[in-house]
Short mmCIF file of C-alpha atoms and ligand atoms in Angstrom, two decimals:
data_model
loop_
_atom_site.label_atom_id
_atom_site.label_comp_id
_atom_site.label_asym_id
_atom_site.label_seq_id
_atom_site.Cartn_x
_atom_site.Cartn_y
_atom_site.Cartn_z
CA MET A 1 55.33 110.21 115.15
CA SER A 2 58.68 111.97 115.23
CA SER A 3 60.10 112.99 111.87
CA TYR A 4 63.67 113.32 113.24
CA LEU A 5 66.18 111.62 111.00
CA PRO A 6 69.44 110.74 112.73
CA THR A 7 72.61 112.08 111.12
CA TRP A 8 75.32 109.82 109.73
CA PRO A 9 77.60 110.46 112.76
CA GLU A 10 74.70 109.53 115.06
CA ARG A 11 73.95 106.36 113.14
CA ASP A 12 77.67 105.57 113.14
CA ALA A 13 78.01 106.02 116.90
CA THR A 14 75.00 103.85 117.64
CA SER A 15 75.88 100.92 115.40
CA VAL A 16 79.59 100.66 114.61
CA TRP A 17 82.23 99.69 117.19
CA HIS A 18 85.40 101.39 115.95
CA PRO A 19 88.88 99.90 116.26
CA PHE A 20 91.43 101.63 118.51
CA THR A 21 88.76 104.20 119.39
CA ALA A 22 87.56 105.35 122.83
CA MET A 23 83.87 104.78 122.16
CA SER A 24 82.80 106.58 125.37
CA ALA A 25 83.96 109.87 123.83
CA TYR A 26 83.34 109.07 120.18
CA ALA A 27 79.67 110.04 119.89
CA ASP A 28 80.35 113.54 121.26
CA GLU A 29 83.12 114.19 118.80
CA HIS A 30 80.92 113.84 115.71
CA ALA A 31 83.76 112.35 113.74
CA PRO A 32 83.34 112.81 110.01
CA VAL A 33 81.72 109.94 108.15
CA ILE A 34 83.50 109.49 104.85
CA ALA A 35 81.22 109.13 101.87
CA ALA A 36 83.55 109.72 98.92
CA ALA A 37 87.06 110.68 97.92
CA ASP A 38 88.81 112.71 95.29
CA GLY A 39 92.53 112.23 94.73
CA PHE A 40 94.29 112.83 98.04
CA PHE A 41 91.15 114.19 99.69
CA LEU A 42 88.40 112.42 101.60
CA VAL A 43 84.87 113.84 101.50
CA ASP A 44 82.41 113.43 104.36
CA THR A 45 78.62 113.11 104.29
CA THR A 46 78.23 116.89 104.63
CA GLY A 47 80.47 117.53 101.61
CA LYS A 48 83.43 118.78 103.67
CA THR A 49 86.80 117.71 102.26
CA TYR A 50 89.84 116.58 104.24
CA LEU A 51 93.38 116.03 103.05
CA ASP A 52 94.29 112.40 103.81
CA GLY A 53 97.37 113.06 105.92
CA HIS A 54 98.02 109.51 107.11
CA SER A 55 97.41 107.52 103.93
CA SER A 56 94.16 106.12 105.37
CA LEU A 57 96.11 104.41 108.12
CA TRP A 58 99.39 103.98 106.30
CA CYS A 59 98.16 102.08 103.26
CA ASN A 60 97.23 104.54 100.53
CA ILE A 61 99.95 105.05 97.91
CA HIS A 62 98.54 106.95 94.90
CA GLY A 63 95.53 108.77 96.36
CA HIS A 64 91.93 107.66 96.06
CA ARG A 65 89.83 106.86 92.99
CA VAL A 66 92.87 106.39 90.82
CA PRO A 67 91.52 105.71 87.31
CA GLU A 68 94.11 103.02 86.52
CA ILE A 69 93.44 101.05 89.72
CA ASP A 70 89.67 101.49 89.42
CA ALA A 71 89.86 100.18 85.86
CA ALA A 72 91.98 97.19 86.88
CA ILE A 73 89.43 96.21 89.54
CA ARG A 74 86.52 96.72 87.14
CA GLY A 75 88.31 94.69 84.50
CA GLN A 76 88.83 91.87 86.98
CA LEU A 77 85.16 92.13 88.05
CA ASP A 78 84.21 91.35 84.46
CA ARG A 79 86.19 88.12 84.71
CA VAL A 80 85.81 86.79 88.27
CA ALA A 81 85.58 88.50 91.69
CA HIS A 82 86.65 85.56 93.81
CA SER A 83 87.72 81.97 93.55
CA THR A 84 89.65 79.99 96.17
CA LEU A 85 93.38 79.24 96.11
CA LEU A 86 92.86 76.03 98.10
CA GLY A 87 93.88 73.51 95.50
CA LEU A 88 93.14 75.87 92.55
CA GLY A 89 94.89 78.78 90.88
CA ASN A 90 93.62 82.12 89.67
CA THR A 91 95.36 84.15 86.99
CA SER A 92 95.42 87.41 88.94
CA SER A 93 97.23 85.90 91.96
CA ILE A 94 99.77 84.15 89.70
CA GLU A 95 100.63 87.35 87.85
CA LEU A 96 101.01 89.29 91.09
CA ALA A 97 103.17 86.57 92.67
CA GLU A 98 105.50 86.64 89.65
CA GLU A 99 105.77 90.42 89.81
CA LEU A 100 106.48 90.44 93.55
CA ILE A 101 109.16 87.77 93.20
CA GLN A 102 110.84 89.78 90.41
CA ARG A 103 111.07 92.83 92.66
CA ALA A 104 111.69 91.21 96.05
CA PRO A 105 115.11 90.90 97.72
CA THR A 106 117.20 88.07 96.30
CA GLY A 107 116.21 84.57 97.29
CA LEU A 108 112.52 85.15 97.99
CA SER A 109 110.82 82.93 95.45
CA ARG A 110 107.46 81.77 96.84
CA VAL A 111 104.37 83.81 97.74
CA PHE A 112 101.70 82.78 100.24
CA TYR A 113 98.68 85.10 100.36
CA ALA A 114 96.54 86.21 103.30
CA ASP A 115 94.12 89.08 103.74
CA CYS A 116 95.51 91.50 106.33
CA GLY A 117 98.88 92.30 107.79
CA ALA A 118 98.38 90.38 111.02
CA ALA A 119 97.29 87.27 109.12
CA GLY A 120 100.40 87.60 106.94
CA VAL A 121 102.57 87.68 110.08
CA GLU A 122 100.75 84.62 111.48
CA VAL A 123 101.53 82.83 108.21
CA ALA A 124 105.21 83.73 108.63
CA LEU A 125 105.27 82.39 112.21
CA LYS A 126 103.57 79.13 111.33
CA ILE A 127 105.75 78.59 108.26
CA ALA A 128 108.90 79.14 110.37
CA TRP A 129 107.61 76.83 113.12
CA GLN A 130 106.66 74.02 110.76
CA TYR A 131 109.83 74.45 108.67
CA HIS A 132 112.03 73.70 111.67
CA ARG A 133 110.02 70.66 112.62
CA GLN A 134 110.11 69.27 109.09
CA LYS A 135 113.80 70.01 108.58
CA ARG A 136 114.53 67.99 111.70
CA GLN A 137 116.43 70.91 113.12
CA PRO A 138 116.21 71.11 116.88
CA GLU A 139 112.61 70.19 117.71
CA SER A 140 112.99 72.58 120.61
CA ARG A 141 112.79 75.70 118.42
CA ASP A 142 109.87 77.17 120.29
CA LEU A 143 110.71 80.87 120.68
CA PHE A 144 110.29 83.83 118.38
CA ALA A 145 112.60 86.77 119.02
CA CYS A 146 111.23 90.27 118.53
CA LEU A 147 112.20 93.80 119.41
CA GLY A 148 111.27 95.91 122.39
CA SER A 149 108.19 98.04 121.55
CA ALA A 150 107.46 95.86 118.53
CA TYR A 151 104.06 95.84 116.84
CA HIS A 152 103.08 93.17 114.34
CA GLY A 153 99.26 93.16 114.51
CA ASP A 154 96.35 92.42 116.82
CA THR A 155 95.66 88.71 116.51
CA VAL A 156 96.63 86.50 119.45
CA GLY A 157 99.76 85.27 117.68
CA THR A 158 100.91 88.73 116.65
CA ILE A 159 100.23 90.37 120.02
CA SER A 160 102.53 87.72 121.47
CA LEU A 161 105.31 89.45 119.53
CA GLY A 162 104.07 92.90 120.49
CA ASP A 163 105.49 95.05 123.25
CA ILE A 164 103.41 98.20 123.53
CA ASP A 165 101.89 98.32 127.01
CA ARG A 166 98.67 100.11 126.08
CA PHE A 167 97.86 97.53 123.42
CA HIS A 168 99.32 94.35 124.85
CA SER A 169 99.69 94.22 128.64
CA LEU A 170 96.08 93.17 129.33
CA PHE A 171 96.46 90.02 127.26
CA GLY A 172 99.51 88.55 129.00
CA GLY A 173 97.80 85.29 129.90
CA LEU A 174 96.65 84.75 126.35
CA MET A 175 100.01 85.17 124.67
CA PHE A 176 102.88 82.76 124.02
CA PRO A 177 106.30 83.77 125.40
CA SER A 178 108.80 85.43 123.12
CA LEU A 179 112.43 86.46 123.43
CA ARG A 180 112.67 90.24 123.69
CA LEU A 181 115.65 91.90 122.00
CA PRO A 182 116.62 95.52 122.68
CA SER A 183 115.21 97.97 120.16
CA PRO A 184 118.03 100.01 118.64
CA ALA A 185 115.67 102.99 118.68
CA MET A 186 114.31 102.76 122.21
CA SER A 187 116.62 100.80 124.49
CA GLY A 188 118.94 103.72 125.21
CA LEU A 189 121.87 101.54 124.12
CA SER A 190 124.35 102.62 121.46
CA LEU A 191 124.16 100.70 118.19
CA GLU A 192 127.19 98.62 119.15
CA GLU A 193 125.85 97.86 122.64
CA CYS A 194 122.45 96.98 121.21
CA LEU A 195 123.96 94.60 118.65
CA ALA A 196 126.23 93.00 121.24
CA GLU A 197 123.29 92.41 123.60
CA THR A 198 121.18 91.11 120.69
CA GLU A 199 123.86 88.61 119.72
CA ARG A 200 124.34 87.55 123.33
CA LEU A 201 120.61 86.91 123.84
CA LEU A 202 120.21 85.07 120.55
CA ALA A 203 123.33 82.98 121.15
CA ASN A 204 122.05 82.04 124.62
CA HIS A 205 118.85 80.74 123.03
CA GLN A 206 120.35 79.64 119.73
CA GLU A 207 118.79 76.17 119.82
CA ARG A 208 115.38 77.51 120.73
CA VAL A 209 114.88 80.47 118.38
CA ALA A 210 112.46 79.69 115.53
CA GLY A 211 112.81 83.13 113.93
CA VAL A 212 113.78 86.75 114.55
CA ILE A 213 111.13 89.21 113.44
CA VAL A 214 111.84 92.89 112.81
CA GLU A 215 110.15 95.95 111.32
CA PRO A 216 112.93 97.10 108.98
CA LEU A 217 114.28 100.65 109.54
CA VAL A 218 111.25 102.13 111.35
CA GLN A 219 109.13 100.74 114.21
CA ALA A 220 105.95 102.46 113.13
CA ALA A 221 103.32 101.78 115.79
CA ALA A 222 105.90 102.39 118.51
CA GLY A 223 105.64 106.03 117.40
CA MET A 224 107.80 106.15 114.24
CA ARG A 225 110.99 104.99 115.97
CA VAL A 226 113.82 105.16 113.45
CA HIS A 227 116.62 102.59 113.65
CA PRO A 228 120.21 103.75 113.28
CA ALA A 229 121.80 103.08 109.87
CA GLY A 230 123.38 99.66 109.69
CA TYR A 231 121.24 97.95 112.34
CA LEU A 232 119.24 95.83 109.91
CA LYS A 233 122.32 94.70 108.00
CA ARG A 234 124.12 93.76 111.20
CA LEU A 235 121.05 91.92 112.51
CA ARG A 236 121.06 89.94 109.24
CA GLU A 237 124.74 89.11 109.80
CA ILE A 238 124.08 87.97 113.38
CA THR A 239 121.15 85.78 112.35
CA ARG A 240 123.23 84.21 109.58
CA ARG A 241 126.14 83.55 111.94
CA LEU A 242 123.79 81.83 114.40
CA GLY A 243 121.80 80.01 111.70
CA LEU A 244 118.51 81.76 112.55
CA LEU A 245 115.67 82.79 110.24
CA LEU A 246 115.19 86.53 109.77
CA ILE A 247 111.58 87.61 109.21
CA ALA A 248 111.09 91.15 107.84
CA ASP A 249 107.70 92.71 108.54
CA GLU A 250 107.49 95.28 105.71
CA ILE A 251 103.77 95.87 106.24
CA ALA A 252 104.15 99.53 107.24
CA VAL A 253 107.41 100.40 105.49
CA GLY A 254 107.00 98.70 102.11
CA PHE A 255 105.82 100.10 98.76
CA GLY A 256 107.66 103.40 98.76
CA ARG A 257 106.90 104.61 102.26
CA LEU A 258 110.65 105.03 102.83
CA GLY A 259 111.61 105.91 99.25
CA THR A 260 112.43 102.38 98.05
CA LEU A 261 110.00 99.64 97.09
CA PHE A 262 111.07 97.63 100.15
CA ALA A 263 112.90 98.99 103.19
CA CYS A 264 115.26 95.97 103.23
CA GLU A 265 116.77 97.20 99.96
CA GLN A 266 118.30 100.18 101.74
CA GLU A 267 120.67 97.92 103.67
CA ALA A 268 120.93 95.28 100.92
CA VAL A 269 119.28 92.73 103.20
CA SER A 270 117.58 89.57 102.01
CA PRO A 271 115.41 88.16 104.78
CA ASP A 272 114.33 84.52 104.85
CA ILE A 273 110.69 85.54 105.10
CA MET A 274 109.14 88.90 104.19
CA ILE A 275 105.59 90.06 104.90
CA LEU A 276 103.78 92.64 102.77
CA SER A 277 100.34 94.18 103.18
CA LYS A 278 98.90 97.74 103.62
CA GLY A 279 100.38 99.49 100.52
CA LEU A 280 100.42 96.25 98.53
CA THR A 281 97.11 97.08 96.82
CA GLY A 282 97.80 100.83 96.76
CA GLY A 283 95.53 101.02 99.81
CA TYR A 284 92.49 99.76 97.93
CA LEU A 285 91.67 96.26 99.11
CA PRO A 286 92.78 93.95 101.92
CA LEU A 287 95.62 91.65 100.91
CA ALA A 288 98.84 90.34 102.41
CA ALA A 289 101.69 88.34 100.92
CA THR A 290 104.26 86.31 102.86
CA LEU A 291 107.32 85.59 100.73
CA THR A 292 109.79 82.84 101.53
CA THR A 293 112.92 81.25 100.13
CA GLU A 294 113.03 78.07 98.09
CA GLU A 295 114.81 76.33 100.96
CA ILE A 296 111.93 76.97 103.34
CA TYR A 297 109.36 76.03 100.71
CA ALA A 298 111.15 72.76 99.97
CA ALA A 299 110.72 71.60 103.58
CA PHE A 300 106.97 71.43 102.95
CA LEU A 301 107.30 69.01 100.05
CA GLY A 302 107.20 65.23 100.28
CA ASP A 303 104.60 62.56 99.70
CA PRO A 304 101.16 64.22 99.89
CA TRP A 305 100.15 61.80 102.65
CA ALA A 306 103.34 62.41 104.68
CA GLY A 307 101.84 65.36 106.60
CA LYS A 308 104.26 68.07 105.39
CA THR A 309 101.53 70.20 103.82
CA PHE A 310 101.07 73.74 105.18
CA TYR A 311 97.56 73.46 106.57
CA HIS A 312 96.78 77.14 106.65
CA GLY A 313 94.61 79.38 104.49
CA HIS A 314 91.89 81.99 104.52
CA THR A 315 88.68 82.03 102.53
CA TYR A 316 89.73 85.12 100.57
CA THR A 317 93.40 84.15 100.23
CA GLY A 318 94.72 85.52 96.92
CA ASN A 319 91.49 87.32 96.06
CA PRO A 320 91.63 88.19 92.33
CA LEU A 321 90.23 91.73 92.74
CA ALA A 322 92.82 92.60 95.39
CA CYS A 323 95.61 91.06 93.29
CA ALA A 324 94.47 93.09 90.25
CA ALA A 325 94.57 96.28 92.34
CA ALA A 326 98.07 95.37 93.57
CA ARG A 327 99.36 94.83 90.02
CA ALA A 328 97.94 98.16 88.87
CA SER A 329 99.50 99.88 91.90
CA LEU A 330 102.92 98.34 91.20
CA ARG A 331 102.75 99.55 87.59
CA LEU A 332 101.90 103.08 88.73
CA ILE A 333 104.74 103.10 91.28
CA GLU A 334 107.11 102.46 88.41
CA ASP A 335 105.47 104.49 85.62
CA ARG A 336 105.08 107.61 87.77
CA ASP A 337 108.37 107.46 89.66
CA VAL A 338 106.50 107.30 92.96
CA LEU A 339 109.72 106.28 94.73
CA GLY A 340 111.43 109.45 93.49
CA ASN A 341 108.45 111.48 94.72
CA ALA A 342 108.65 109.81 98.13
CA ARG A 343 112.31 110.79 98.37
CA ARG A 344 111.40 114.39 97.53
CA ILE A 345 108.72 114.27 100.24
CA GLU A 346 111.38 113.06 102.67
CA VAL A 347 113.54 116.12 101.94
CA ALA A 348 110.58 118.50 102.29
CA LEU A 349 109.44 116.94 105.56
CA ALA A 350 112.95 117.12 107.01
CA GLU A 351 112.75 120.92 106.89
CA TYR A 352 109.36 120.99 108.57
CA ALA A 353 110.59 118.52 111.18
CA ALA A 354 113.31 120.92 112.25
CA ASN A 355 110.70 123.67 112.71
CA TRP A 356 108.30 121.43 114.64
CA ALA A 357 111.09 120.40 116.98
CA ALA A 358 111.46 124.03 118.05
CA ILE A 359 107.81 124.41 119.13
CA PRO A 360 107.38 124.43 122.94
CA HIS A 361 106.24 121.05 124.33
CA VAL A 362 107.44 119.17 121.25
CA ALA A 363 109.75 116.61 122.83
CA GLU A 364 110.96 114.87 119.69
CA VAL A 365 110.26 114.74 115.97
CA ARG A 366 111.07 111.36 114.45
CA HIS A 367 111.19 111.19 110.67
CA ARG A 368 112.23 108.88 107.89
CA GLY A 369 110.90 108.86 104.33
CA THR A 370 107.23 109.80 104.36
CA MET A 371 106.79 108.72 107.99
CA VAL A 372 106.75 111.30 110.79
CA GLY A 373 106.04 111.09 114.52
CA ILE A 374 105.80 114.31 116.55
CA GLU A 375 105.90 113.52 120.27
CA VAL A 376 104.65 116.15 122.70
CA GLN A 377 105.25 116.31 126.44
CA ARG A 378 104.32 118.65 129.24
CA ASP A 379 107.98 119.16 130.05
CA PRO A 380 110.41 117.78 127.49
CA ALA A 381 113.36 118.84 129.64
CA THR A 382 112.43 116.35 132.35
CA GLY A 383 110.53 113.95 130.08
CA THR A 384 107.27 114.63 131.97
CA PRO A 385 104.27 113.60 129.89
CA PHE A 386 100.98 115.46 129.74
CA PRO A 387 98.40 113.95 132.13
CA ALA A 388 96.63 111.04 130.38
CA GLU A 389 93.20 112.64 130.90
CA GLN A 390 94.28 115.61 128.82
CA ARG A 391 94.51 113.30 125.75
CA MET A 392 96.93 115.78 124.21
CA GLY A 393 97.75 113.66 121.17
CA HIS A 394 94.06 113.23 120.51
CA GLN A 395 93.51 116.98 120.91
CA LEU A 396 96.09 117.51 118.18
CA THR A 397 94.30 115.02 115.92
CA LEU A 398 91.02 116.88 116.44
CA ALA A 399 92.66 120.27 115.87
CA CYS A 400 94.10 119.04 112.56
CA ARG A 401 90.71 117.66 111.58
CA GLU A 402 89.03 120.99 112.28
CA ARG A 403 91.55 122.52 109.90
CA GLY A 404 90.73 120.03 107.16
CA ILE A 405 93.31 117.27 107.47
CA ILE A 406 92.92 113.70 108.67
CA VAL A 407 95.82 112.39 110.75
CA ARG A 408 95.99 110.20 113.86
CA ASN A 409 97.96 110.12 117.05
CA ILE A 410 99.49 107.19 118.88
CA GLY A 411 99.28 108.32 122.49
CA ASP A 412 100.95 111.73 122.56
CA THR A 413 102.72 111.21 119.26
CA LEU A 414 101.04 112.76 116.25
CA VAL A 415 101.66 110.65 113.16
CA LEU A 416 101.82 112.10 109.65
CA MET A 417 102.20 109.85 106.66
CA PRO A 418 101.47 111.43 103.30
CA ALA A 419 100.96 108.96 100.47
CA PRO A 420 104.25 108.39 98.60
CA ALA A 421 102.64 109.80 95.43
CA MET A 422 101.27 112.95 97.09
CA PRO A 423 102.25 116.12 95.19
CA LEU A 424 104.66 118.34 97.11
CA ALA A 425 102.17 121.23 97.18
CA LEU A 426 99.77 119.04 99.18
CA VAL A 427 102.58 117.89 101.47
CA ASP A 428 103.20 121.59 102.17
CA GLN A 429 99.50 122.08 102.89
CA LEU A 430 99.56 119.13 105.27
CA ALA A 431 102.70 120.33 107.04
CA ASP A 432 101.56 123.95 107.34
CA THR A 433 98.24 122.83 108.81
CA VAL A 434 100.03 120.65 111.35
CA THR A 435 102.24 123.60 112.30
CA ALA A 436 99.16 125.75 112.91
CA ALA A 437 97.47 123.04 114.98
CA LEU A 438 100.61 122.43 117.07
CA ARG A 439 101.08 126.14 117.75
CA ASP A 440 97.44 126.57 118.70
CA ILE A 441 97.01 123.53 120.96
CA LEU A 442 100.44 123.70 122.62
CA ARG A 443 100.25 127.43 123.20
C1 PLP B 501 104.56 96.67 111.15
C2 PLP B 501 103.13 96.20 111.15
N1 PLP B 501 102.88 94.88 111.14
C3 PLP B 501 101.62 94.40 111.14
C4 PLP B 501 100.55 95.25 111.13
C5 PLP B 501 99.16 94.70 111.14
O1 PLP B 501 98.54 94.90 109.91
P1 PLP B 501 96.94 94.81 109.82
O2 PLP B 501 96.40 96.00 110.56
O3 PLP B 501 96.62 94.86 108.36
O4 PLP B 501 96.54 93.52 110.45
C6 PLP B 501 100.77 96.63 111.16
C7 PLP B 501 99.64 97.57 111.19
O5 PLP B 501 99.75 98.73 111.47
C8 PLP B 501 102.09 97.12 111.18
O6 PLP B 501 102.37 98.44 111.23
#
C-alpha cells in the first residue's frame, strides 16, 4: 500500500473548482493554500507568508484576525448565529441597519439585506422593477440602463447589465436586454460628449427605463477605469431631469476604498438605491445591503393581501454574525481614522504610479484611492496587446506571488488594492515588490 500523502495544493486541485480560474493550468501552478492569517499577511499550509495586496479580492478593510471584529463575532455566537428575517427581526441586523442609514447619503432610509454583491444588485433591480409597476408609472418600464464595460456580478440578472466580453459574451441568449450608455472612462468621448450622448439615449427611452445603474467613480472589474470628476453628479442631474431612478453599485468602492465611506459622497450624490457588500463586514463574512428611499419603500405598502409585498429573500438574509462583524468594522473605520489612512495611501500610490508608467510595456496606470490597475501591452505606442497565450497579466500575478505578495490580474491589467487600513510601510513593501516583478517580467 502506498504511503504517499497528497499535498494541500494537490488535494485542492483535485477537489475544488475555483472561480475565475483556468483549471487546466491550475494544478501545475501549485497555488498557495491559505491556512491562516496574521494582520495584513496570509499564511499558506507550508508556513510561507504573503502580503495581501488585493484585500482578499477587494473586501478586506482592517487586515485579518482583527481582535475587535473577532470578538464581535464571538460575542454574537454566544447569543445566536442565525435566525431568519422572513417575518422576524434580529437585533444585530436592526443595529446595523440603523448605523448604515445614519451614514448613508441623504434620503436612503430602508435597508434590505442579501448575502453577496450580485444578490444585492438583483435586489435593487427587482425593487426598481416592482416599484414602477406598483406606482402605476408607465407599465412599460422594462429596461435597465448601464455603462459600457460595466460589471455588477455573475448571476444571470447581473450579467445582463455586464459588458465585459470575456465574462459575458457567451451568455447572450440567457440575458435580458439592457440600454448601454457610454462609459466616461472607456468610450473615447469627452466628458461633455459622453453626458450629451447619455442624456440623448436616456431621453429616447425615457418611458422605458426602470433604472440607471452605475459603479460610482471607478469601474473596477473593467480594469480600474476612473471616471472624470463631475460625471457622477451630472448623471444624477440627468436622471433627476428625466425622472429616472439612479442605482449606485458601491460594492467595490464603498467603505473607504476611495478615501470616503461611500464614493457617492465625493460628488455629493444621493442615489435612489445604493448597494453595499464586500467591505461591509470588513472582509470577514458574506453580506450585502441594498438601501432605498422612503418613497420607493412606500410603494410596497398596502393591504397585506393586495400583492404589493416584495417577495424576495435569501435564507441567510441579515445573518446576525455578519451584521455583528459589519458593526465592528464600521466602529474601527471611525475610531482608527481608516479613511484618513486610505487618503494617505492614495498619495503614496500616486508616486509609485508615475514610476510604473515609465516602465517599458506599461501602457497605462489607472489609480484612484487605494485602487490601482497597471495595464501592460506588447506595444503601447500602437496599442498592440501581448498574445493571449502569453498570459502576461497572469505571469505578473505569479511573479508577485513568488516575491511574497498576493495580487490578481484582470486580463493584462495587474490590480493592486491594499486594505484601506494598511500601514504605509506595508504599502511601500507592496509597491516595491510590484516594481521588481514588473521590471523582471517585462524586461
Ligand atoms: C461593482 C461590483 N458589483 C458587484 C460585484 C459582485 O459582488 P459579489 O462577487 O459579492 O457577488 C462586484 C464584484 O467584484 C463588483 O465589483
